[in-house]
Coordinates of C-alpha atoms and ligand atoms in Angstrom, one line a residue:
X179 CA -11.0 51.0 -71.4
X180 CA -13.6 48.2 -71.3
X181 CA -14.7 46.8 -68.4
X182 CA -15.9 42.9 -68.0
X183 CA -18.3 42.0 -65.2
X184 CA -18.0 38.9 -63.5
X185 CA -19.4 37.3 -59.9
X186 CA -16.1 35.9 -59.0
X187 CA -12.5 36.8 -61.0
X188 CA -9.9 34.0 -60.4
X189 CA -6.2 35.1 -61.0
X190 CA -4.1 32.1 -61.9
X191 CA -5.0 28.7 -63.1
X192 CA -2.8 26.9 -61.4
X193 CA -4.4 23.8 -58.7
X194 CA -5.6 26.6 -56.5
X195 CA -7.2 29.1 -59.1
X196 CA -8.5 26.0 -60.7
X197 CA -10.7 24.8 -57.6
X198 CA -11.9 28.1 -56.4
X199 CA -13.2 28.8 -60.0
X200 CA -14.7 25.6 -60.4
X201 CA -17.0 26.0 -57.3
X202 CA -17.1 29.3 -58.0
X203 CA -18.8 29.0 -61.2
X204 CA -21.9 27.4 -59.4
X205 CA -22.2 30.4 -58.1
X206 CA -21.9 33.0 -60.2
X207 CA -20.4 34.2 -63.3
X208 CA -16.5 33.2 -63.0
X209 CA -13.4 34.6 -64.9
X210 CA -10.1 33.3 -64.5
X211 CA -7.0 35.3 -66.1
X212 CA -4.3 33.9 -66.8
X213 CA -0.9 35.5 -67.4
X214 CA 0.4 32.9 -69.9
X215 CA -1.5 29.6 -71.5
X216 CA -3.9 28.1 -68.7
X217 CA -1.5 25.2 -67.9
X218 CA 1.7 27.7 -67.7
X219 CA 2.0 27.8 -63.4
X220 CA 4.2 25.8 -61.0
X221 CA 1.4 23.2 -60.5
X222 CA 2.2 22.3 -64.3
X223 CA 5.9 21.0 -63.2
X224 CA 5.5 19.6 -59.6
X225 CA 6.6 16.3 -59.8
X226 CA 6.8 14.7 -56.5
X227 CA 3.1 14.2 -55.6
X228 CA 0.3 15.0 -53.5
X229 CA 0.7 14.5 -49.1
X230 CA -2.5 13.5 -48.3
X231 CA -2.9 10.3 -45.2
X232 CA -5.2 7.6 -46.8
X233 CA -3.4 4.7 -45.9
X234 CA -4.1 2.2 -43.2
X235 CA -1.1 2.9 -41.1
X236 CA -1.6 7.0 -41.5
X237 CA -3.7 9.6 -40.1
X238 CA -4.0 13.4 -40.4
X239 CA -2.3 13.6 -36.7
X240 CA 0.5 11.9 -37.9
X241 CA 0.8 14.1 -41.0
X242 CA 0.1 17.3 -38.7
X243 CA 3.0 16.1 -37.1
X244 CA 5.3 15.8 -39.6
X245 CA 4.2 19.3 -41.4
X246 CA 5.1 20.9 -37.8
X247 CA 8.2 19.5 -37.0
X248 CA 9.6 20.6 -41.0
X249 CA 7.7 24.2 -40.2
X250 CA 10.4 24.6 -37.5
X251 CA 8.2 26.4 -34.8
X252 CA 6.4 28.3 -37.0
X253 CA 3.1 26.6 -38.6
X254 CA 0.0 27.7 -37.6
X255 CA -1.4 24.3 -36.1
X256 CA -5.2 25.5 -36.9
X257 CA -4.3 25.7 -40.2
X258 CA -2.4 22.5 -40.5
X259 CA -4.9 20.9 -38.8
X260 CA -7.3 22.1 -41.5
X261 CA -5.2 20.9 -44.6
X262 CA -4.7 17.3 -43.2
X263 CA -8.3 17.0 -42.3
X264 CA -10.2 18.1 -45.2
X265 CA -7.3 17.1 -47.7
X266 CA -8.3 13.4 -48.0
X267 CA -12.2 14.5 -48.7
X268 CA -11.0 16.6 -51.7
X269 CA -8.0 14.1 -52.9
X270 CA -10.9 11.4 -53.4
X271 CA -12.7 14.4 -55.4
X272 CA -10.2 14.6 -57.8
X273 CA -9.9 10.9 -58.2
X274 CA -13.5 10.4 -58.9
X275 CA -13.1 13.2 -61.2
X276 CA -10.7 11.2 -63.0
X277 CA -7.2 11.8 -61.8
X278 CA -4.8 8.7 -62.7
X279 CA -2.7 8.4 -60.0
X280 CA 0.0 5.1 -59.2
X281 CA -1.5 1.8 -58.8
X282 CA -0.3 -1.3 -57.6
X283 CA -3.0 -3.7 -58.5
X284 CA -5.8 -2.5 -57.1
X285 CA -4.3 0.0 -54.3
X286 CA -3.0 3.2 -54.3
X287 CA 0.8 3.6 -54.7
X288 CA 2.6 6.1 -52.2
X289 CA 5.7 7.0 -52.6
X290 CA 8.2 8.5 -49.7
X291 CA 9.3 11.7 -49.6
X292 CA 11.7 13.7 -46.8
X293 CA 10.4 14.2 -43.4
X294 CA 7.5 12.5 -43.9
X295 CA 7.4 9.4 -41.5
X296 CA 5.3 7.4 -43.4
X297 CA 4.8 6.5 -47.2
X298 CA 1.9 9.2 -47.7
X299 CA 2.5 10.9 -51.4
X300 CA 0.3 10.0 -54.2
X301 CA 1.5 10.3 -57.5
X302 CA 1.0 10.3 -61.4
X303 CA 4.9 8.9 -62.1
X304 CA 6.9 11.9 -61.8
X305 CA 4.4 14.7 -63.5
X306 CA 1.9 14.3 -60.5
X307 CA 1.4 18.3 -60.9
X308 CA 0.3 17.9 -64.9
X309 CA -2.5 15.4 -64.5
X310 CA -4.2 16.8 -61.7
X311 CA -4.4 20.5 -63.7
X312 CA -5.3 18.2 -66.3
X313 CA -8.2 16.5 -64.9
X314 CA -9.4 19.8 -63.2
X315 CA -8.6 21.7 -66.6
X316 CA -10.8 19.4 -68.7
X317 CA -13.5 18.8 -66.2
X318 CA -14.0 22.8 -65.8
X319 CA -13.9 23.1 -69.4
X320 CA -16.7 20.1 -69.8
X321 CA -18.8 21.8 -67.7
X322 CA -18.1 25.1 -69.9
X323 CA -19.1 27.6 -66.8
X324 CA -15.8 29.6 -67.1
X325 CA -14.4 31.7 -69.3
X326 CA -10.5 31.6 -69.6
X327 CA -8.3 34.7 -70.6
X328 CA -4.9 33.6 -71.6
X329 CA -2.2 36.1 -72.0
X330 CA -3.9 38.3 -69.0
X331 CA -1.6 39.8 -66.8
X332 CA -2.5 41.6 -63.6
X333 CA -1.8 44.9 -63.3
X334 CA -4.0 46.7 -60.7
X335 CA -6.5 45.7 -57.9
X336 CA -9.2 48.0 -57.5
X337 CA -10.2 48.7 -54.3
X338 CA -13.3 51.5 -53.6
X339 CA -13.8 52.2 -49.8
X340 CA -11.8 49.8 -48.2
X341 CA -12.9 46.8 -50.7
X342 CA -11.9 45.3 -53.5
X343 CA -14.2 45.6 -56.5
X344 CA -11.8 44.1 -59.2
X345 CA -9.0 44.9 -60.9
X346 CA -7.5 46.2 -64.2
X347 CA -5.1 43.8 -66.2
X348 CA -3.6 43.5 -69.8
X349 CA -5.9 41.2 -71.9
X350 CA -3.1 40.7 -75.5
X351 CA -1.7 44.0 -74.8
X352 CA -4.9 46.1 -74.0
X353 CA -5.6 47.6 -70.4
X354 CA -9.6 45.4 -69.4
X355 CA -11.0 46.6 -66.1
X356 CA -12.8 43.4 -64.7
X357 CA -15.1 44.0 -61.7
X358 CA -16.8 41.8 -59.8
X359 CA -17.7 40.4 -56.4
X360 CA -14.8 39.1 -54.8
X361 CA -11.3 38.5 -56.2
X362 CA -9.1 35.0 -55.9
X363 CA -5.2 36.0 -56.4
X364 CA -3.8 32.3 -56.9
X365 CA -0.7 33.5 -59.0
X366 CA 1.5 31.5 -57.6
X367 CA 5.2 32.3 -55.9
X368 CA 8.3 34.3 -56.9
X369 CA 11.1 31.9 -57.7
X370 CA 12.2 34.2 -61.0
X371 CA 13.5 36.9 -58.2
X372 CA 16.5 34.5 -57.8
X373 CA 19.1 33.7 -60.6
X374 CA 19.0 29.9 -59.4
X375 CA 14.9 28.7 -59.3
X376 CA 13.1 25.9 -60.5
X377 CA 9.8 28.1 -61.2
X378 CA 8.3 29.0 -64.6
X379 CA 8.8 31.7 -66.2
X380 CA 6.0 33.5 -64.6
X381 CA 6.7 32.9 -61.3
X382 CA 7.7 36.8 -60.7
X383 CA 5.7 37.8 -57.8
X384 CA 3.5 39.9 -59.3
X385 CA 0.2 38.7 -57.1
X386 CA 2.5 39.6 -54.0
X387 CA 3.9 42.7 -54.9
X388 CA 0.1 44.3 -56.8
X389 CA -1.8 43.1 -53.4
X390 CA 1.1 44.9 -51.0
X391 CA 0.8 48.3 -53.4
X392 CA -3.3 47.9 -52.7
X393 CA -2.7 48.3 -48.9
X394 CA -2.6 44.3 -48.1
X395 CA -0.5 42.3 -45.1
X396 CA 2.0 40.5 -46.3
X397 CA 3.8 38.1 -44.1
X398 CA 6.7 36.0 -43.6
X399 CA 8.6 37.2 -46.3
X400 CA 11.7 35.9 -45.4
X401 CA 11.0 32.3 -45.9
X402 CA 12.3 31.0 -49.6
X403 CA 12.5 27.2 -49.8
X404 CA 15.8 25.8 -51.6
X405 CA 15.1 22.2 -53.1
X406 CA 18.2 20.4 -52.8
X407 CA 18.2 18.9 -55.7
X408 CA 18.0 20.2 -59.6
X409 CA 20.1 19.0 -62.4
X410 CA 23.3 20.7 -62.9
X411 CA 25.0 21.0 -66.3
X412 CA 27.1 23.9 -65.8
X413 CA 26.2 27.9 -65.4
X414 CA 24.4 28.7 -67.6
X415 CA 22.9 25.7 -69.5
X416 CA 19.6 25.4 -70.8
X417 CA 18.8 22.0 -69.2
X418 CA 20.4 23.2 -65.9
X419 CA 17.9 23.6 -62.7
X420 CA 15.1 20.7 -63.7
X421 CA 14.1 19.6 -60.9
X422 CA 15.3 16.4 -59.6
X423 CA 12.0 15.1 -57.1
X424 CA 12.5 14.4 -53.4
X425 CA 10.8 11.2 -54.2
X426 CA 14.5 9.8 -56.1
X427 CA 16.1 9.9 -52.3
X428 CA 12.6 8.6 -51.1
X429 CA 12.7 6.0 -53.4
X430 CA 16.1 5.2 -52.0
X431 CA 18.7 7.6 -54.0
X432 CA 21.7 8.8 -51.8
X433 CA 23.9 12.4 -52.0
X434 CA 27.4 12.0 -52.6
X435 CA 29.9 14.7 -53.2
X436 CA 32.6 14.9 -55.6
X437 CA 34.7 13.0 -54.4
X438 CA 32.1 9.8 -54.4
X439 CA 31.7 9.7 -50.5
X440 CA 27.9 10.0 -48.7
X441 CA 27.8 12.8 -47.0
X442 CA 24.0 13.2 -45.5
X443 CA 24.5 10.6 -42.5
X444 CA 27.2 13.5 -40.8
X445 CA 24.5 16.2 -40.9
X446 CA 21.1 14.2 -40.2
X447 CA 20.2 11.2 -38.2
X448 CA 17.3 11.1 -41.3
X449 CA 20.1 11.4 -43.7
X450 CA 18.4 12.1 -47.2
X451 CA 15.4 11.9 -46.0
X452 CA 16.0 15.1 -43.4
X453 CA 13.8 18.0 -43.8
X454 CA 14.5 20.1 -47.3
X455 CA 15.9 22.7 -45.4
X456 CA 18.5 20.6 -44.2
X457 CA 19.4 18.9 -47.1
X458 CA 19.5 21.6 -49.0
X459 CA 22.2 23.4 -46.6
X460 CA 24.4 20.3 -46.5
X461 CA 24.9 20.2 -50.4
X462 CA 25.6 23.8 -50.0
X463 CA 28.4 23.1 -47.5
X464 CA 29.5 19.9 -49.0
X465 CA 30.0 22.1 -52.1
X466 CA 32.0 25.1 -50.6
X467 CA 34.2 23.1 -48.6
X468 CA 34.9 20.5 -52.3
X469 CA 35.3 24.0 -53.9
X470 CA 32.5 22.0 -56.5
X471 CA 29.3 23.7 -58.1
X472 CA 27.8 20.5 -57.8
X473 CA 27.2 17.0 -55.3
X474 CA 26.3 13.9 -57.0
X475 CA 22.6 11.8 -56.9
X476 CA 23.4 8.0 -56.9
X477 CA 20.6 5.8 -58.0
X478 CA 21.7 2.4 -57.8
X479 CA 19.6 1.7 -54.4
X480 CA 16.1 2.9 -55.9
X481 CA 14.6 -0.5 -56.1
X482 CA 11.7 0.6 -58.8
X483 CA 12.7 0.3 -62.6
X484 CA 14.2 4.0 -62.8
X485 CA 12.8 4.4 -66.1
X486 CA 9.5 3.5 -65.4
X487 CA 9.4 5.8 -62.4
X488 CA 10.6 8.5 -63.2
X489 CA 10.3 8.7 -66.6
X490 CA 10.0 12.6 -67.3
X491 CA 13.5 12.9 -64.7
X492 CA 14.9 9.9 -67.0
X493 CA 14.2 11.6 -70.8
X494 CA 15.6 15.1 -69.3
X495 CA 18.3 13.3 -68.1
X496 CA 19.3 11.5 -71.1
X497 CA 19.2 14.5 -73.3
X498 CA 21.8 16.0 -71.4
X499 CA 23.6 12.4 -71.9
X500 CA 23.1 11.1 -68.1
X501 CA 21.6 8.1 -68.1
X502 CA 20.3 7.8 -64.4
X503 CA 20.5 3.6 -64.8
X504 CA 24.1 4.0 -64.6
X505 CA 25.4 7.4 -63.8
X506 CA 25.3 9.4 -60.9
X507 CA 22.9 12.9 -61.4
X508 CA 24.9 16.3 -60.5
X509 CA 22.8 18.5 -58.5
X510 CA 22.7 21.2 -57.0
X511 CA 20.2 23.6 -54.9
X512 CA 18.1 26.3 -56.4
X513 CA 14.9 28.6 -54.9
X514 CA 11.7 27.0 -54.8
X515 CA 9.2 27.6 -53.0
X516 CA 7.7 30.8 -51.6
X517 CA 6.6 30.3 -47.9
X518 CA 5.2 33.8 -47.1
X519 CA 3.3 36.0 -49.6
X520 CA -0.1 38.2 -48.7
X521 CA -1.6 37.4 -45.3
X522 CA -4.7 35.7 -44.9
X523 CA -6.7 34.0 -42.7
X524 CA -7.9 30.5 -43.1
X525 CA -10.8 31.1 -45.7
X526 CA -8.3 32.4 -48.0
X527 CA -9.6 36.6 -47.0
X528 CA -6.6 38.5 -47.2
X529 CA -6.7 42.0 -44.9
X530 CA -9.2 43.9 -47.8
X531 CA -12.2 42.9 -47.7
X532 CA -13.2 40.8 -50.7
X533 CA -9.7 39.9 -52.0
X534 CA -8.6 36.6 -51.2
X535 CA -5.3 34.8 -52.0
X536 CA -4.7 31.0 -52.5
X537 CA -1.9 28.6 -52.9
X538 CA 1.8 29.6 -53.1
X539 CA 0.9 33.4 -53.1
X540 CA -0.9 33.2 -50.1
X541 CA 0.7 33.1 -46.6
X542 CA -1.4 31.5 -43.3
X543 CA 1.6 30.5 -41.7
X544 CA 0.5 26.7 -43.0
X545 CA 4.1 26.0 -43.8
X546 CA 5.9 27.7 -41.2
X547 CA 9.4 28.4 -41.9
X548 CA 9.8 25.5 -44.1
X549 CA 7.3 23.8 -46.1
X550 CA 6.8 19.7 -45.7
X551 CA 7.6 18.3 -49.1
X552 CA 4.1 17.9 -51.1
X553 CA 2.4 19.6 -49.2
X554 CA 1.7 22.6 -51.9
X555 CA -0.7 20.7 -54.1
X556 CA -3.0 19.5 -51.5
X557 CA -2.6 23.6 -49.7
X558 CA -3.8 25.0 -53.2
X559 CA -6.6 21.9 -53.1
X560 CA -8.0 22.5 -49.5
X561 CA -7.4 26.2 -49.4
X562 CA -8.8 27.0 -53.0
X563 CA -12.7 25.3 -51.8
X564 CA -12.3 27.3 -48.6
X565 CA -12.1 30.6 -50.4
X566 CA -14.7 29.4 -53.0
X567 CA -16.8 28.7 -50.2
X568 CA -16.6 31.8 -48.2
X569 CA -16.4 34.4 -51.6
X570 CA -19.5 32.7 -52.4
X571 CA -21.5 32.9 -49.1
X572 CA -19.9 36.1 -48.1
X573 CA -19.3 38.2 -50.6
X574 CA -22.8 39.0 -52.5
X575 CA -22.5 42.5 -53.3
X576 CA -21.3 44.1 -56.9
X577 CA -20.0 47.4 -57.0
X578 CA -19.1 49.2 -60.0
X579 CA -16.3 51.9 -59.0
X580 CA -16.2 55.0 -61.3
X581 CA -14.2 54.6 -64.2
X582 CA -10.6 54.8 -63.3
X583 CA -8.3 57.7 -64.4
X584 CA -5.8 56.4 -67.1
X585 CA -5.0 59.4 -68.9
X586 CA -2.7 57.8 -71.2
X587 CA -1.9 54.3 -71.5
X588 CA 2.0 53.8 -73.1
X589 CA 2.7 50.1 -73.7
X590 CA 6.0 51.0 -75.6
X591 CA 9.7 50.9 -74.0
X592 CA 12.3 52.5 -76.2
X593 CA 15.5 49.9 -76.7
X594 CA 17.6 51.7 -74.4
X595 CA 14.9 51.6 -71.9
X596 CA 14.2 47.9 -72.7
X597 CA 17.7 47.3 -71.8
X598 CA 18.0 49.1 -68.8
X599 CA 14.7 47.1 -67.6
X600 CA 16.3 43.6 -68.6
X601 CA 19.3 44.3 -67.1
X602 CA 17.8 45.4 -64.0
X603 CA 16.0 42.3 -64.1
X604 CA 19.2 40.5 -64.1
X605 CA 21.2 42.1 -61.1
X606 CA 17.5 41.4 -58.9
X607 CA 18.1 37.6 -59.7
X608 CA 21.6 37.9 -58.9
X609 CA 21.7 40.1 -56.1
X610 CA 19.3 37.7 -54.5
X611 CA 20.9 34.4 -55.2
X612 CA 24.3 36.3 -54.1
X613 CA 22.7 37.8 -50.5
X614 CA 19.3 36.2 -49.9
X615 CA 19.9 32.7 -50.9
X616 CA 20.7 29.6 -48.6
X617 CA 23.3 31.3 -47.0
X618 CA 22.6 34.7 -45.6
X619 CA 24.3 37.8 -43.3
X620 CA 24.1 40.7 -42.6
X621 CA 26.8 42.1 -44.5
X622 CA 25.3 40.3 -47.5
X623 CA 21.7 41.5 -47.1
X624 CA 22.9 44.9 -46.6
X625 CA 24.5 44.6 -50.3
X626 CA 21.4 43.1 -51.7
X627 CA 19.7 46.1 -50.1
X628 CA 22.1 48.9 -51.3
X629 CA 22.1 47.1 -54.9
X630 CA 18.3 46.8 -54.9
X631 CA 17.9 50.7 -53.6
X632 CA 19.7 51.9 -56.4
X633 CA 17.1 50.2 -58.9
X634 CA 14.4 51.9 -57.3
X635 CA 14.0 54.3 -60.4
X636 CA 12.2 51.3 -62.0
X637 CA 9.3 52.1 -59.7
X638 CA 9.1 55.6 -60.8
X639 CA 8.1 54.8 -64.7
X640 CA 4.5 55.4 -65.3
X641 CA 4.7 53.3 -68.8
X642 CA 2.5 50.0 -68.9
X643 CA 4.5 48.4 -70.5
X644 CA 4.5 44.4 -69.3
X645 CA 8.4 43.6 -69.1
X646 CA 8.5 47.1 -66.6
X647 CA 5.5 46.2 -64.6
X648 CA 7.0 42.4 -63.8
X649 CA 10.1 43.9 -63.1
X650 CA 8.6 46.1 -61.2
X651 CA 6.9 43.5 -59.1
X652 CA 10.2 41.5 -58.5
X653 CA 12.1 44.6 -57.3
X654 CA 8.9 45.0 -55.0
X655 CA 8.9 41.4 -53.4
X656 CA 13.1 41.1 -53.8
X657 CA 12.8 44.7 -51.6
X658 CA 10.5 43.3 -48.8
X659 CA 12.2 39.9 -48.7
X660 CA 15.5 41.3 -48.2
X661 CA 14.1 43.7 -45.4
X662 CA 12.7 40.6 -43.5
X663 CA 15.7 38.5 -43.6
X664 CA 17.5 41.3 -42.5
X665 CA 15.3 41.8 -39.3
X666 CA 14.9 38.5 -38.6
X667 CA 18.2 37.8 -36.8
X668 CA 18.1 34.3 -35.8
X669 CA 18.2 31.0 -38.2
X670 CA 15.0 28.9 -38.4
X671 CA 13.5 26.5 -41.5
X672 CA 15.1 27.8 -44.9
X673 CA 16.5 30.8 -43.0
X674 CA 20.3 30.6 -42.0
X675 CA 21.9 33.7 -40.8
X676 CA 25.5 32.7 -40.7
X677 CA 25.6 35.7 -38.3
X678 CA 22.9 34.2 -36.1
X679 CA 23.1 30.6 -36.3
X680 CA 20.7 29.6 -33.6
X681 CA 17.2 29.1 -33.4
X682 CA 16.2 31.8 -31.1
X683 CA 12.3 30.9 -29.6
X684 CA 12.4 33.1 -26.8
X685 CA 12.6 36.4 -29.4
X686 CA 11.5 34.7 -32.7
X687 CA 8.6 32.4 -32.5
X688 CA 6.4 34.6 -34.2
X689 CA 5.9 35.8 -37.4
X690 CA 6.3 39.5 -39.6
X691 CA 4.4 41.2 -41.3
X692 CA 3.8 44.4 -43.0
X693 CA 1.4 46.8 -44.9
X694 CA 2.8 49.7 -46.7
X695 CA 1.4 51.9 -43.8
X696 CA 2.5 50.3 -40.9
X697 CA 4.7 47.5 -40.0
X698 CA 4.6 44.5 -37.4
X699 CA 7.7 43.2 -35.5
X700 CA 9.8 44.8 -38.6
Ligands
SIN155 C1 9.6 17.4 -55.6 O1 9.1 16.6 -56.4 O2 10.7 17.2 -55.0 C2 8.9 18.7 -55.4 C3 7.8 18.4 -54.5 C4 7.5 19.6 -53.7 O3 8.1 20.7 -53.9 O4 6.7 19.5 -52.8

């Protein structure tokens, strides 16, 4: 096998794997692998914007504030009080290094998003996520101190005594051992485990699920964030589950269900501007009690020019025939957002030594039990320097492990085999959207359990074969998601036991975790 030695290896280029690398490569000799093209990851499509407080009338208390009360009991305030206090120093980074965000004249344009108390997003339009990985994607490649491997996927960390020393992944089909100083996971979340998402493609867990197998934490695993709103055109349709930005209600949009009447003011004195959590579980009940896949977004109050707005949300739209002008949008919720993942502490150092995880795959407890809308992109900013900062300082010391044993390496799947793999694949998503989506029980996770047991034999194929191995990860996070929802038996953020409807501090305020060895409050 060859092996490639770098200082620092970066996994994911999305905002997070982006900024460690960058600072990174000042330090030594960085790598970042990529599991599709380098713009392929969920920072790509996020459309709402960036949370940062840089106006006049805003502070990082008042945005701790807000991120704690959507967390639902369950940030970790040191943490929080870390991303609203170094996140302005980094958002006028990217602006000097050219990010275009919203103008009006010469100020800053922020837009409003839900359970935010003031107007505290920036935003490129509605791509926000696109030209930041554009301006850190051209400014990394300007200063040509990185080398990119597309089509990379992960497949094993190496870990020698206790630490990791690097890892082995597929580089266009062929097994590469990369070792260096310190690994930076920042692959991103899991959305693809559910039949309903809004993720890419490659949003399968796999940086969760490798790091867990390694002998890492991995913590509040129970925490899946529904956004309310993503076009609906009917199961299945190609166009169906775009996302629909928080900013349209911030901007003034209103929910109405199917029969044309506003429903948000009975469940929230914030309305459509309530925490996501909340929205998202009244379209869910406004839709089982109309007996209607579907509620309705109404534009007519957004006082900015639609078009000019939202512009990527109005050509998506109008391909499907909806002209958001005029007609109402129908919506409904899908997954979204990953709040746990692989425990770390607040440098980004997972529980080996020398592995770190960033962004959506990590899990500080920043977000609690339901993440504050745009707060992602300025988590993967702040928390992507810390890491680079501390791999850097801390982690000085290459070791080349002794070659590892890979006595045959079989890439192929015969067809029935590819079958019983993809079809696998499918009852994961639809076990989980079934029994570990918005609305869960006991009885349910018990079935998503059972169901997900008997595809355990995917776990016992040795092949290499890339389609198995991503499988393979989303039975592994699907597995330990469905075994924290199932302990945690109480409702809190984007969890809702229907068995359990009450937030339950006295038992609960405090968060799970588990290593394949041991277990903590599970
Ligand atoms: C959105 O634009 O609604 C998504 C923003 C986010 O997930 O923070």
């Amino acid at each position: 096998m060859e092996t490639l030695i770098y200082d620092y290896i970066v996994v994911g280029s999305g905002i997070a794997g982006l900024t460690a690398a960058r600072v990174l490569s000042d330090y030594g000799r960085t790598c970042v692998l990529t599991k599709s093209i380098l713009k392929e990851g969920a920072t790509h499509y996020a459309q709402g914007g960036i949370a940062v407080a840089m106006q006049p009338d805003d502070s990082p208390q008042f945005h701790l504030n807000d991120t704690l009360l959507a967390g639902d009991g369950l940030c970790n305030e040191y943490a929080v009080r870390i991303l609203v206090e170094e996140g302005p120093k980094w958002v006028r980074e990217l602006i000097e290094l050219g990010a275009q965000f919203d103008k009006v004249g010469d100020h800053f344009h922020f837009t409003q998003e839900a359970a935010h108390h003031k107007r505290r997003i920036l935003h490129a339009g509605d791509a926000t996520g696109r030209e930041i990985e554009k301006t850190l994607g051209n400014t990394i490649l300007r200063e040509d101190k990185v080398q990119f491997f597309p089509q990379t996927s992960l497949t094993q960390l190496l870990i020698n005594e206790g630490h990791c020393v690097g890892c082995i992944a597929q580089h266009k089909g062929k097994p590469v051992r990369f070792i260096g100083k310190a690994v930076v996971l920042s692959t991103g979340g899991c959305g693809q485990i559910f039949s309903h998402n809004t993720n890419p493609p490659v949003a399968t867990g796999d940086g969760i699920a490798l790091a867990y197998q390694a002998g890492c934490a991995v913590q509040d695993m129970e925490f899946t964030q529904f956004h309310p709103t993503t076009l609906y055109l009917g199961d299945p349709h190609p166009a169906s589950l775009f996302l629909i930005s928080e900013a349209v209600r911030g901007e003034g949009a209103i929910l109405r269900n199917c029969h044309g009447d506003r429903f948000m003011t009975d469940y929230h004195a914030e309305a459509e501007l309530a925490p996501r959590d909340v929205v998202a579980r009244a379209i869910f009940d406004q839709m089982n009690k109309t007996q209607t896949p579907h509620v309705y977004l109404d534009l007519e109050k957004v006082k900015q020019n639609p078009t000019e707005r939202f512009p990527t949300i109005y050509k998506r739209c109008k391909e499907a025939n909806i002209d958001i002008t005029r007609d109402f949008i129908p919506v409904a919720p899908a997954a979204h957002y990953f709040m746990g993942g692989i425990q770390t502490d607040t440098w980004g150092l997972t529980t080996i030594p020398a592995l770190y995880a960033i962004g959506e795959v990590a899990c500080l407890g920043l977000h609690g039990a339901n993440r504050l809308a745009s707060n992602s992109l300025l988590d993967g900013l702040v928390f992507g320097h810390r890491a680079a900062r501390h791999a850097s300082e801390h982690q000085t010391h290459l070791a080349v492990p002794p070659r590892p044993l890979l006595a045959s390496f079989e890439q192929g799947l015969a067809d029935s085999e590819r079958a019983r793999v993809l079809a696998s694949k499918q009852s994961i998503r639809e076990l989980m959207w079934a029994h570990v989506g918005i609305l869960r029980h006991q009885e349910g996770l018990l079935c998503a359990q059972k169901g997900l047991k008997e595809l355990e034999w995917l776990t016992h194929s040795h092949s290499e074969n890339e389609t198995l191995l991503e499988v393979k990860n989303m039975w592994q996070v699907a597995t330990l998601m469905t075994e924290f929802a199932l302990t945690r038996t109480e409702s809190r953020g984007s969890h809702l036991r229907s068995d359990f409807p009450i937030r339950d501090d006295l038992y609960w305020k405090r968060h799970l975790s588990k290593t394949k060895e041991s277990t903590d409050g599970l």
